[in-house]
PDB file of C-alpha atoms in Angstrom:
ATOM      1  CA  MET A   1       0.024   0.101   0.113  1.00 90.00           C
ATOM      2  CA  LYS A   2       1.363   3.402  -0.827  1.00 93.00           C
ATOM      3  CA  ILE A   3      -0.004   6.436   1.996  1.00 94.00           C
ATOM      4  CA  LEU A   4       0.254   9.800   1.258  1.00 95.00           C
ATOM      5  CA  TYR A   5      -0.062  11.772   4.928  1.00 92.00           C
ATOM      6  CA  LEU A   6      -1.020  15.353   4.774  1.00 91.00           C
ATOM      7  CA  GLY A   7      -0.844  17.526   7.826  1.00 84.00           C
ATOM      8  CA  TYR A   8       0.962  21.051   9.669  1.00 81.00           C
ATOM      9  CA  LEU A   9       4.428  19.239  10.273  1.00 76.00           C
ATOM     10  CA  LEU A  10       7.711  19.983  10.762  1.00 72.00           C
ATOM     11  CA  PRO A  11      11.269  18.709  11.284  1.00 70.00           C
ATOM     12  CA  GLU A  12      11.764  18.224  15.408  1.00 68.00           C
ATOM     13  CA  GLU A  13      14.447  21.261  16.202  1.00 69.00           C
ATOM     14  CA  ASP A  14      11.726  23.525  14.237  1.00 69.00           C
ATOM     15  CA  TYR A  15       9.599  23.040  17.211  1.00 62.00           C
ATOM     16  CA  LYS A  16      11.749  24.635  20.329  1.00 60.00           C
ATOM     17  CA  ASN A  17      11.138  28.118  18.512  1.00 58.00           C
ATOM     18  CA  ASN A  18       7.571  28.112  17.091  1.00 58.00           C
ATOM     19  CA  LYS A  19       5.382  29.529  18.584  1.00 56.00           C
ATOM     20  CA  ALA A  20       2.491  28.166  16.834  1.00 55.00           C
ATOM     21  CA  LEU A  21       3.016  24.228  16.978  1.00 59.00           C
ATOM     22  CA  SER A  22       2.427  22.084  20.048  1.00 62.00           C
ATOM     23  CA  PHE A  23       5.647  20.053  20.273  1.00 61.00           C
ATOM     24  CA  ALA A  24       3.723  16.925  21.871  1.00 62.00           C
ATOM     25  CA  ALA A  25       1.251  17.141  18.524  1.00 66.00           C
ATOM     26  CA  GLY A  26       4.386  17.595  16.785  1.00 72.00           C
ATOM     27  CA  ARG A  27       5.969  13.689  18.579  1.00 70.00           C
ATOM     28  CA  PHE A  28       2.281  11.954  18.337  1.00 73.00           C
ATOM     29  CA  GLU A  29       2.384  12.799  14.312  1.00 78.00           C
ATOM     30  CA  ARG A  30       5.945  11.815  13.911  1.00 78.00           C
ATOM     31  CA  GLY A  31       5.660   9.108  15.874  1.00 78.00           C
ATOM     32  CA  PHE A  32       2.282   7.860  13.636  1.00 80.00           C
ATOM     33  CA  ILE A  33       4.176   8.188  10.750  1.00 84.00           C
ATOM     34  CA  ASN A  34       7.003   6.413  11.937  1.00 83.00           C
ATOM     35  CA  SER A  35       4.432   3.202  12.896  1.00 84.00           C
ATOM     36  CA  LEU A  36       2.663   3.567   9.591  1.00 85.00           C
ATOM     37  CA  SER A  37       6.013   3.394   7.466  1.00 85.00           C
ATOM     38  CA  LYS A  38       7.116  -0.035   9.078  1.00 85.00           C
ATOM     39  CA  TYR A  39       3.964  -1.706   7.003  1.00 86.00           C
ATOM     40  CA  ALA A  40       3.497   0.827   3.918  1.00 88.00           C
ATOM     41  CA  ASP A  41       5.390   3.828   1.775  1.00 90.00           C
ATOM     42  CA  VAL A  42       4.999   6.352   3.462  1.00 91.00           C
ATOM     43  CA  GLU A  43       5.128   9.676   1.866  1.00 91.00           C
ATOM     44  CA  THR A  44       3.799  13.761   2.987  1.00 90.00           C
ATOM     45  CA  ILE A  45       2.686  16.674   2.637  1.00 90.00           C
ATOM     46  CA  THR A  46       3.356  19.407   4.707  1.00 87.00           C
ATOM     47  CA  ILE A  47       2.464  22.834   5.770  1.00 85.00           C
ATOM     48  CA  GLU A  48       4.603  25.224   7.953  1.00 80.00           C
ATOM     49  CA  PRO A  49       2.230  27.321  10.617  1.00 76.00           C
ATOM     50  CA  ALA A  50       2.253  30.454   9.933  1.00 73.00           C
ATOM     51  CA  LEU A  51       2.987  32.190  13.327  1.00 67.00           C
ATOM     52  CA  LYS A  52       0.308  35.591  12.708  1.00 70.00           C
ATOM     53  CA  ARG A  53      -1.479  36.251   9.450  1.00 72.00           C
ATOM     54  CA  PHE A  54      -0.552  38.913   7.601  1.00 75.00           C
ATOM     55  CA  PRO A  55      -0.423  41.820   7.826  1.00 77.00           C
ATOM     56  CA  LYS A  56       1.499  41.293  11.368  1.00 77.00           C
ATOM     57  CA  GLY A  57       2.928  38.241  10.444  1.00 80.00           C
ATOM     58  CA  ARG A  58       5.281  37.208   6.334  1.00 85.00           C
ATOM     59  CA  PHE A  59       2.996  37.947   3.713  1.00 89.00           C
ATOM     60  CA  TRP A  60       4.316  34.566   2.068  1.00 91.00           C
ATOM     61  CA  ILE A  61       5.470  30.964   3.640  1.00 88.00           C
ATOM     62  CA  LYS A  62       7.749  30.324   1.388  1.00 86.00           C
ATOM     63  CA  LYS A  63       8.257  26.244   0.968  1.00 86.00           C
ATOM     64  CA  ARG A  64      11.431  24.530   1.779  1.00 77.00           C
ATOM     65  CA  GLU A  65      13.004  22.332  -0.533  1.00 70.00           C
ATOM     66  CA  GLU A  66      14.956  19.958   1.556  1.00 65.00           C
ATOM     67  CA  LEU A  67      12.798  18.960   4.547  1.00 67.00           C
ATOM     68  CA  SER A  68      13.690  16.325   6.895  1.00 67.00           C
ATOM     69  CA  LEU A  69      10.683  14.858   8.929  1.00 65.00           C
ATOM     70  CA  ILE A  70      11.472  11.121   9.805  1.00 62.00           C
ATOM     71  CA  ASP A  71      14.410   9.895   7.880  1.00 64.00           C
ATOM     72  CA  ARG A  72      15.150   9.712   4.382  1.00 62.00           C
ATOM     73  CA  LYS A  73      13.314   6.569   3.282  1.00 68.00           C
ATOM     74  CA  THR A  74      10.377   9.195   3.441  1.00 76.00           C
ATOM     75  CA  LYS A  75       9.993  11.000   1.657  1.00 82.00           C
ATOM     76  CA  SER A  76       8.384  14.913   2.451  1.00 84.00           C
ATOM     77  CA  LYS A  77       7.717  18.336   0.537  1.00 86.00           C
ATOM     78  CA  SER A  78       6.590  21.287   1.749  1.00 87.00           C
ATOM     79  CA  LEU A  79       3.995  23.889  -0.086  1.00 90.00           C
ATOM     80  CA  GLY A  80       4.018  27.811   0.355  1.00 90.00           C
ATOM     81  CA  TYR A  81       0.961  30.045   0.589  1.00 92.00           C
ATOM     82  CA  ILE A  82      -0.001  33.293   1.070  1.00 92.00           C
ATOM     83  CA  ASN A  83      -0.832  33.940   4.766  1.00 89.00           C
ATOM     84  CA  PHE A  84      -4.435  35.012   4.998  1.00 84.00           C
ATOM     85  CA  PRO A  85      -7.958  33.680   5.106  1.00 77.00           C
ATOM     86  CA  PHE A  86      -9.625  32.446   1.356  1.00 80.00           C
ATOM     87  CA  LEU A  87      -6.617  33.171  -0.462  1.00 88.00           C
ATOM     88  CA  LYS A  88      -4.302  30.826   2.211  1.00 88.00           C
ATOM     89  CA  HIS A  89      -7.149  27.784   1.412  1.00 87.00           C
ATOM     90  CA  ILE A  90      -6.464  28.439  -2.455  1.00 92.00           C
ATOM     91  CA  CYS A  91      -2.792  27.953  -2.269  1.00 93.00           C
ATOM     92  CA  LEU A  92      -2.713  25.086  -0.738  1.00 93.00           C
ATOM     93  CA  TYR A  93      -6.070  23.672  -2.281  1.00 93.00           C
ATOM     94  CA  ALA A  94      -3.928  23.835  -5.283  1.00 95.00           C
ATOM     95  CA  GLY A  95      -0.845  22.564  -4.186  1.00 94.00           C
ATOM     96  CA  MET A  96      -1.856  19.722  -2.440  1.00 94.00           C
ATOM     97  CA  TRP A  97      -4.285  18.771  -5.558  1.00 95.00           C
ATOM     98  CA  ARG A  98      -1.163  18.771  -7.970  1.00 95.00           C
ATOM     99  CA  ASN A  99       1.340  16.703  -6.008  1.00 94.00           C
ATOM    100  CA  ILE A 100      -1.540  13.962  -5.110  1.00 95.00           C
ATOM    101  CA  GLN A 101      -2.251  13.735  -9.102  1.00 95.00           C
ATOM    102  CA  LYS A 102       1.703  13.444  -9.389  1.00 94.00           C
ATOM    103  CA  TRP A 103       1.965  10.716  -7.000  1.00 95.00           C
ATOM    104  CA  LYS A 104      -1.314   9.589  -7.733  1.00 95.00           C
ATOM    105  CA  LYS A 105       0.543   8.604 -11.461  1.00 94.00           C
ATOM    106  CA  LYS A 106       4.283   7.478  -9.558  1.00 93.00           C
ATOM    107  CA  TYR A 107       1.511   4.046  -9.175  1.00 94.00           C
ATOM    108  CA  PRO A 108      -1.238   3.467 -10.924  1.00 92.00           C
ATOM    109  CA  GLU A 109      -1.538  -0.197  -9.903  1.00 91.00           C
ATOM    110  CA  GLU A 110      -0.755  -0.119  -6.110  1.00 93.00           C
ATOM    111  CA  THR A 111      -3.995   0.650  -3.532  1.00 94.00           C
ATOM    112  CA  LYS A 112      -3.369   4.096  -2.246  1.00 96.00           C
ATOM    113  CA  ALA A 113      -4.973   6.255   0.868  1.00 96.00           C
ATOM    114  CA  ILE A 114      -4.554   9.576   2.123  1.00 96.00           C
ATOM    115  CA  ILE A 115      -4.365  10.679   5.229  1.00 94.00           C
ATOM    116  CA  SER A 116      -4.811  13.878   7.776  1.00 92.00           C
ATOM    117  CA  TYR A 117      -3.988  15.134  11.259  1.00 83.00           C
ATOM    118  CA  ASN A 118      -7.297  16.941  11.384  1.00 80.00           C
ATOM    119  CA  ALA A 119      -9.782  17.361   8.233  1.00 83.00           C
ATOM    120  CA  ASP A 120      -9.419  21.532   8.287  1.00 83.00           C
ATOM    121  CA  VAL A 121     -10.862  23.434   5.246  1.00 84.00           C
ATOM    122  CA  PRO A 122      -8.916  22.495   2.249  1.00 89.00           C
ATOM    123  CA  ILE A 123      -7.982  19.103   3.344  1.00 91.00           C
ATOM    124  CA  ILE A 124     -10.744  17.402   3.974  1.00 92.00           C
ATOM    125  CA  GLN A 125     -11.994  18.542   0.575  1.00 93.00           C
ATOM    126  CA  ILE A 126      -8.943  17.915  -1.365  1.00 94.00           C
ATOM    127  CA  GLY A 127      -9.358  14.081   0.820  1.00 94.00           C
ATOM    128  CA  LEU A 128     -13.041  13.833  -0.102  1.00 95.00           C
ATOM    129  CA  ARG A 129     -12.504  14.694  -4.078  1.00 95.00           C
ATOM    130  CA  ALA A 130      -9.510  12.566  -4.231  1.00 95.00           C
ATOM    131  CA  GLU A 131     -11.821   9.140  -3.075  1.00 94.00           C
ATOM    132  CA  ARG A 132     -13.853  10.317  -5.992  1.00 92.00           C
ATOM    133  CA  GLY A 133     -10.749   8.736  -7.710  1.00 91.00           C
ATOM    134  CA  GLY A 134     -10.556   5.486  -6.282  1.00 91.00           C
ATOM    135  CA  VAL A 135      -8.051   6.688  -3.283  1.00 95.00           C
ATOM    136  CA  HIS A 136      -8.286   5.913   0.148  1.00 96.00           C
ATOM    137  CA  TYR A 137      -9.040   9.125   2.339  1.00 96.00           C
ATOM    138  CA  ILE A 138      -8.765   8.587   5.970  1.00 95.00           C
ATOM    139  CA  PRO A 139      -8.717  11.739   8.840  1.00 93.00           C
ATOM    140  CA  ILE A 140      -7.737  10.952  12.265  1.00 87.00           C
ATOM    141  CA  LEU A 141     -10.678  13.875  13.569  1.00 83.00           C
ATOM    142  CA  ALA A 142      -8.304  15.280  16.659  1.00 75.00           C
ATOM    143  CA  ASP A 143      -9.928  18.460  17.570  1.00 71.00           C
ATOM    144  CA  ILE A 144     -12.725  19.861  15.583  1.00 72.00           C
ATOM    145  CA  PRO A 145     -13.448  22.831  15.944  1.00 63.00           C
ATOM    146  CA  TYR A 146     -16.567  25.084  16.803  1.00 58.00           C
ATOM    147  CA  TYR A 147     -17.334  28.882  17.942  1.00 53.00           C
ATOM    148  CA  ASP A 148     -20.596  28.364  19.485  1.00 49.00           C
ATOM    149  CA  ASP A 149     -22.451  32.483  21.177  1.00 47.00           C
ATOM    150  CA  VAL A 150     -20.055  33.360  24.042  1.00 44.00           C
ATOM    151  CA  GLU A 151     -20.795  36.413  26.374  1.00 45.00           C
ATOM    152  CA  GLY A 152     -18.424  38.661  24.859  1.00 46.00           C
ATOM    153  CA  GLN A 153     -17.330  36.696  21.571  1.00 50.00           C
ATOM    154  CA  GLU A 154     -18.764  39.440  19.216  1.00 52.00           C
ATOM    155  CA  ASN A 155     -15.796  41.120  19.656  1.00 55.00           C
ATOM    156  CA  ILE A 156     -13.257  38.957  18.199  1.00 56.00           C
ATOM    157  CA  SER A 157     -11.239  40.268  15.153  1.00 60.00           C
ATOM    158  CA  LEU A 158     -12.196  39.861  11.696  1.00 64.00           C
ATOM    159  CA  ALA A 159     -10.305  36.867  10.916  1.00 59.00           C
ATOM    160  CA  ARG A 160     -11.603  34.711  13.468  1.00 63.00           C
ATOM    161  CA  LYS A 161     -14.821  35.284  11.868  1.00 68.00           C
ATOM    162  CA  LEU A 162     -13.387  34.569   8.951  1.00 67.00           C
ATOM    163  CA  SER A 163     -11.948  31.467  10.573  1.00 66.00           C
ATOM    164  CA  LYS A 164     -15.347  30.507  11.328  1.00 71.00           C
ATOM    165  CA  ILE A 165     -16.824  30.144   7.767  1.00 73.00           C
ATOM    166  CA  GLY A 166     -13.717  27.665   7.278  1.00 69.00           C
ATOM    167  CA  TYR A 167     -15.222  26.141  10.669  1.00 73.00           C
ATOM    168  CA  GLU A 168     -18.794  25.557   9.738  1.00 77.00           C
ATOM    169  CA  SER A 169     -17.565  24.310   6.311  1.00 79.00           C
ATOM    170  CA  GLN A 170     -15.925  21.501   7.746  1.00 80.00           C
ATOM    171  CA  TYR A 171     -18.789  20.376   9.392  1.00 81.00           C
ATOM    172  CA  LYS A 172     -21.007  20.529   6.438  1.00 86.00           C
ATOM    173  CA  ASN A 173     -18.162  17.898   4.726  1.00 90.00           C
ATOM    174  CA  LEU A 174     -17.649  15.328   7.666  1.00 89.00           C
ATOM    175  CA  PRO A 175     -21.316  13.489   7.018  1.00 90.00           C
ATOM    176  CA  ARG A 176     -19.210  12.887   3.665  1.00 93.00           C
ATOM    177  CA  LEU A 177     -16.318  10.745   5.098  1.00 93.00           C
ATOM    178  CA  LYS A 178     -16.281   6.987   4.628  1.00 94.00           C
ATOM    179  CA  GLN A 179     -14.252   6.219   7.256  1.00 94.00           C
ATOM    180  CA  ALA A 180     -12.414   8.097   9.864  1.00 92.00           C
ATOM    181  CA  VAL A 181     -10.123   7.423  13.344  1.00 87.00           C
ATOM    182  CA  VAL A 182     -11.538   9.443  15.984  1.00 83.00           C
ATOM    183  CA  LEU A 183      -9.972  10.202  18.814  1.00 73.00           C
ATOM    184  CA  ASN A 184     -14.102  11.060  20.862  1.00 70.00           C
ATOM    185  CA  LYS A 185     -16.997   8.330  19.887  1.00 76.00           C
ATOM    186  CA  ASN A 186     -19.392  11.272  19.946  1.00 78.00           C
ATOM    187  CA  ALA A 187     -17.715  12.774  16.278  1.00 79.00           C
ATOM    188  CA  ALA A 188     -18.011   9.306  14.861  1.00 83.00           C
ATOM    189  CA  GLU A 189     -22.388   8.969  16.154  1.00 84.00           C
ATOM    190  CA  ASP A 190     -22.972  12.613  15.611  1.00 82.00           C
ATOM    191  CA  PHE A 191     -21.987  12.781  11.805  1.00 84.00           C
ATOM    192  CA  CYS A 192     -22.647   9.435  11.462  1.00 87.00           C
ATOM    193  CA  LEU A 193     -19.831   7.988   9.977  1.00 89.00           C
ATOM    194  CA  PRO A 194     -20.087   4.537   8.346  1.00 91.00           C
ATOM    195  CA  LYS A 195     -16.954   2.876   9.865  1.00 91.00           C
ATOM    196  CA  TYR A 196     -14.374   4.141  12.430  1.00 89.00           C
ATOM    197  CA  LEU A 197     -11.380   3.251  15.013  1.00 87.00           C
ATOM    198  CA  LEU A 198     -11.391   4.608  18.306  1.00 81.00           C
ATOM    199  CA  ILE A 199      -8.881   4.962  19.998  1.00 72.00           C
ATOM    200  CA  GLU A 200      -9.455   7.754  22.960  1.00 58.00           C
ATOM    201  CA  GLY A 201     -12.439   7.700  25.490  1.00 46.00           C
ATOM    202  CA  ALA A 202     -14.857  10.629  25.474  1.00 43.00           C
ATOM    203  CA  ILE A 203     -14.537  12.929  28.691  1.00 44.00           C
ATOM    204  CA  THR A 204     -18.997  13.795  28.705  1.00 44.00           C
ATOM    205  CA  GLU A 205     -20.196  16.761  30.305  1.00 43.00           C
ATOM    206  CA  ALA A 206     -21.746  14.784  33.276  1.00 45.00           C
ATOM    207  CA  GLU A 207     -18.482  13.091  34.033  1.00 40.00           C
ATOM    208  CA  THR A 208     -16.920  16.994  34.152  1.00 39.00           C
ATOM    209  CA  GLN A 209     -19.791  18.120  36.455  1.00 40.00           C
ATOM    210  CA  SER A 210     -19.965  15.643  38.707  1.00 37.00           C
ATOM    211  CA  GLY A 211     -16.277  16.403  39.438  1.00 41.00           C
ATOM    212  CA  ILE A 212     -14.853  12.262  38.706  1.00 35.00           C
ATOM    213  CA  ILE A 213     -12.063  14.279  36.835  1.00 38.00           C
ATOM    214  CA  CYS A 214     -11.952  17.026  38.902  1.00 41.00           C
ATOM    215  CA  SER A 215      -8.505  18.035  41.023  1.00 46.00           C
ATOM    216  CA  SER A 216      -9.290  21.072  44.424  1.00 48.00           C
ATOM    217  CA  ILE A 217      -7.233  23.796  42.590  1.00 50.00           C
ATOM    218  CA  ALA A 218      -7.112  25.252  46.407  1.00 51.00           C
ATOM    219  CA  GLU A 219      -4.523  22.175  46.683  1.00 58.00           C
ATOM    220  CA  ARG A 220      -2.479  23.053  44.509  1.00 61.00           C
ATOM    221  CA  LYS A 221       0.830  25.944  44.265  1.00 85.00           C
ATOM    222  CA  ASN A 222       1.064  26.708  41.204  1.00 90.00           C
ATOM    223  CA  VAL A 223      -1.658  26.151  38.284  1.00 91.00           C
ATOM    224  CA  PHE A 224      -1.137  26.591  34.474  1.00 91.00           C
ATOM    225  CA  TYR A 225      -2.701  27.298  31.363  1.00 91.00           C
ATOM    226  CA  CYS A 226      -1.460  28.078  27.425  1.00 86.00           C
ATOM    227  CA  GLY A 227      -3.340  28.667  24.607  1.00 83.00           C
ATOM    228  CA  LEU A 228      -5.812  31.009  22.676  1.00 82.00           C
ATOM    229  CA  LEU A 229      -7.185  33.238  25.488  1.00 89.00           C
ATOM    230  CA  GLY A 230     -11.126  34.832  26.103  1.00 87.00           C
ATOM    231  CA  PRO A 231     -14.917  34.351  26.891  1.00 82.00           C
ATOM    232  CA  PHE A 232     -14.756  31.048  24.486  1.00 76.00           C
ATOM    233  CA  HIS A 233     -11.638  29.720  25.864  1.00 81.00           C
ATOM    234  CA  GLY A 234     -12.876  29.969  29.895  1.00 86.00           C
ATOM    235  CA  THR A 235     -10.370  33.077  30.446  1.00 91.00           C
ATOM    236  CA  ASP A 236     -12.601  34.675  32.657  1.00 92.00           C
ATOM    237  CA  SER A 237     -12.729  32.247  34.636  1.00 91.00           C
ATOM    238  CA  LEU A 238      -9.280  31.582  35.559  1.00 93.00           C
ATOM    239  CA  ILE A 239      -9.547  35.160  36.420  1.00 94.00           C
ATOM    240  CA  GLU A 240     -12.277  34.845  39.125  1.00 93.00           C
ATOM    241  CA  ALA A 241     -10.629  31.492  40.241  1.00 92.00           C
ATOM    242  CA  ALA A 242      -7.262  33.989  40.447  1.00 94.00           C
ATOM    243  CA  LYS A 243      -9.246  36.618  42.658  1.00 94.00           C
ATOM    244  CA  GLU A 244     -10.926  34.301  45.241  1.00 92.00           C
ATOM    245  CA  LEU A 245      -7.752  31.483  45.319  1.00 91.00           C
ATOM    246  CA  PRO A 246      -5.106  34.377  46.513  1.00 92.00           C
ATOM    247  CA  ASN A 247      -2.878  32.105  47.678  1.00 90.00           C
ATOM    248  CA  VAL A 248      -2.149  29.777  44.326  1.00 91.00           C
ATOM    249  CA  SER A 249      -0.414  31.001  41.506  1.00 94.00           C
ATOM    250  CA  PHE A 250      -1.665  31.102  38.166  1.00 95.00           C
ATOM    251  CA  MET A 251       0.778  31.180  35.019  1.00 95.00           C
ATOM    252  CA  ILE A 252      -0.755  31.770  31.749  1.00 95.00           C
ATOM    253  CA  CYS A 253       1.017  31.703  28.428  1.00 92.00           C
ATOM    254  CA  GLY A 254      -0.586  32.794  24.885  1.00 89.00           C
ATOM    255  CA  ARG A 255      -2.545  35.316  22.851  1.00 86.00           C
ATOM    256  CA  GLY A 256      -6.410  36.617  23.194  1.00 86.00           C
ATOM    257  CA  GLU A 257      -8.583  35.565  19.999  1.00 78.00           C
ATOM    258  CA  SER A 258      -8.190  39.806  20.496  1.00 80.00           C
ATOM    259  CA  PRO A 259      -6.351  43.189  20.923  1.00 84.00           C
ATOM    260  CA  ALA A 260      -9.210  44.067  23.523  1.00 86.00           C
ATOM    261  CA  TYR A 261      -8.917  40.803  25.434  1.00 88.00           C
ATOM    262  CA  THR A 262      -5.346  39.998  25.507  1.00 91.00           C
ATOM    263  CA  SER A 263      -5.629  44.160  27.235  1.00 93.00           C
ATOM    264  CA  VAL A 264      -8.153  42.357  29.738  1.00 94.00           C
ATOM    265  CA  VAL A 265      -5.444  39.838  30.255  1.00 95.00           C
ATOM    266  CA  LYS A 266      -2.702  42.312  30.829  1.00 95.00           C
ATOM    267  CA  LYS A 267      -4.802  44.454  33.255  1.00 95.00           C
ATOM    268  CA  ALA A 268      -5.517  41.119  35.662  1.00 96.00           C
ATOM    269  CA  ASP A 269      -2.028  40.504  36.059  1.00 96.00           C
ATOM    270  CA  LYS A 270      -1.619  44.210  36.918  1.00 95.00           C
ATOM    271  CA  GLU A 271      -4.174  44.232  39.251  1.00 96.00           C
ATOM    272  CA  LEU A 272      -3.995  40.212  40.485  1.00 96.00           C
ATOM    273  CA  LYS A 273      -0.173  39.139  42.778  1.00 94.00           C
ATOM    274  CA  ASN A 274      -0.850  35.940  41.604  1.00 95.00           C
ATOM    275  CA  PHE A 275      -1.740  35.976  37.995  1.00 96.00           C
ATOM    276  CA  HIS A 276       1.067  35.681  35.988  1.00 96.00           C
ATOM    277  CA  TYR A 277       0.673  36.855  32.031  1.00 96.00           C
ATOM    278  CA  PHE A 278       3.849  35.296  30.117  1.00 95.00           C
ATOM    279  CA  GLY A 279       2.717  36.162  26.619  1.00 92.00           C
ATOM    280  CA  GLU A 280       3.270  34.203  23.625  1.00 87.00           C
ATOM    281  CA  VAL A 281       6.563  32.282  24.398  1.00 86.00           C
ATOM    282  CA  ASP A 282       8.275  29.839  22.020  1.00 80.00           C
ATOM    283  CA  ASN A 283       8.045  25.868  23.114  1.00 73.00           C
ATOM    284  CA  LYS A 284      11.547  25.630  24.616  1.00 78.00           C
ATOM    285  CA  ARG A 285      10.089  28.075  26.993  1.00 85.00           C
ATOM    286  CA  LEU A 286       6.614  26.668  27.611  1.00 82.00           C
ATOM    287  CA  ARG A 287       8.220  23.424  28.518  1.00 79.00           C
ATOM    288  CA  GLU A 288      10.195  25.261  31.579  1.00 86.00           C
ATOM    289  CA  LEU A 289       7.239  26.908  32.360  1.00 87.00           C
ATOM    290  CA  GLN A 290       5.103  23.317  32.628  1.00 84.00           C
ATOM    291  CA  THR A 291       7.616  21.833  34.346  1.00 84.00           C
ATOM    292  CA  GLU A 292       6.596  24.396  37.713  1.00 87.00           C
ATOM    293  CA  ALA A 293       3.151  23.721  37.330  1.00 88.00           C
ATOM    294  CA  ASP A 294       1.406  21.573  39.599  1.00 86.00           C
ATOM    295  CA  LEU A 295      -1.916  21.262  37.814  1.00 85.00           C
ATOM    296  CA  MET A 296      -1.598  22.114  34.209  1.00 84.00           C
ATOM    297  CA  VAL A 297      -6.279  22.934  32.746  1.00 85.00           C
ATOM    298  CA  ILE A 298      -8.483  23.876  29.683  1.00 79.00           C
ATOM    299  CA  PRO A 299     -10.553  25.914  31.598  1.00 83.00           C
ATOM    300  CA  HIS A 300     -13.642  25.942  27.841  1.00 76.00           C
ATOM    301  CA  PRO A 301     -16.408  26.623  29.945  1.00 72.00           C
ATOM    302  CA  ILE A 302     -19.057  23.245  29.809  1.00 64.00           C
ATOM    303  CA  GLY A 303     -21.786  22.858  27.716  1.00 65.00           C
ATOM    304  CA  LEU A 304     -19.870  24.433  24.559  1.00 65.00           C
ATOM    305  CA  ARG A 305     -20.618  22.283  21.152  1.00 63.00           C
ATOM    306  CA  GLN A 306     -17.293  22.304  21.276  1.00 59.00           C
ATOM    307  CA  LEU A 307     -16.278  20.292  24.305  1.00 63.00           C
ATOM    308  CA  LYS A 308     -18.163  17.454  22.725  1.00 67.00           C
ATOM    309  CA  TYR A 309     -16.017  16.388  19.966  1.00 66.00           C
ATOM    310  CA  GLN A 310     -12.685  18.098  20.872  1.00 61.00           C
ATOM    311  CA  PHE A 311      -9.535  16.456  22.316  1.00 57.00           C
ATOM    312  CA  PRO A 312      -7.307  19.231  22.605  1.00 56.00           C
ATOM    313  CA  SER A 313      -3.670  19.129  21.618  1.00 57.00           C
ATOM    314  CA  LYS A 314      -2.678  20.289  24.230  1.00 61.00           C
ATOM    315  CA  LEU A 315      -3.901  17.459  26.595  1.00 61.00           C
ATOM    316  CA  MET A 316      -0.842  15.762  24.534  1.00 58.00           C
ATOM    317  CA  THR A 317       1.219  18.657  25.940  1.00 58.00           C
ATOM    318  CA  CYS A 318       0.321  18.105  29.148  1.00 61.00           C
ATOM    319  CA  MET A 319       0.415  14.209  28.866  1.00 58.00           C
ATOM    320  CA  ALA A 320       3.569  14.881  27.882  1.00 55.00           C
ATOM    321  CA  THR A 321       5.290  16.545  31.062  1.00 54.00           C
ATOM    322  CA  GLY A 322       4.847  13.487  32.835  1.00 50.00           C
TER     323      GLY A 322
END
């Protein structure tokens, strides 16, 4: 069998200074590809995530001419793109489709499969189109993003609103999948997947509310969170918890969903002695902060649609710290 792997993946050494990638999630992907390569010929098409969208970030993300993800046996290609919503999707769609056609022509008789980490737009669209041409498409549904209406969310940036359009397109395409690897059984059931492989059980809302998996924050010394900051991501709850638990240190990393919310977090950092905001940090500094933490939290508000489907990549980051 011939396998083509699509994903946002870079060589391991690049993760140390890249704020847009999860070090643990990268380890997960490379381990997955390495395991696949023992049973089939694997090639990869990888995309370098942009730290920030244009105009704050680079306008053009260049492809890498030489890329070694696993070993010399695994052939890897990198795609370049315009760093702006919609234009980025057009560039990636065209680049992936062109490379998929070349890959198919190399192996006209062999069984072929495309595997992707997550099913982001345009990757899911490419996979479904390739499937019509006789190629099996199997995405790993790790995180399925969705942005419910949350108090204060009307202030999110234009770029974030444009991203939401892409998320809604992803939801429309998920029921068209014939098979997938799921980390959450809710996704398989709600999107009526005919075939799926479940490799991680879901945590239900009832279990969370009953306290089965909850720890007493008051008994901890250092509480840590890293990720996007805003009402949807539960940052308001962390600020309120810091006010009620002055003897607990709250260590926060990441960026706000909007500049206005970043200011909210910076204000809490100034007013609360036990609330420490470190801004955006690279993976090397992130791991240093994680070693100081007694408790790592994922504070998304209970009851949101996203929690029903997500297996946050931050869980892998937390588990990787031991």
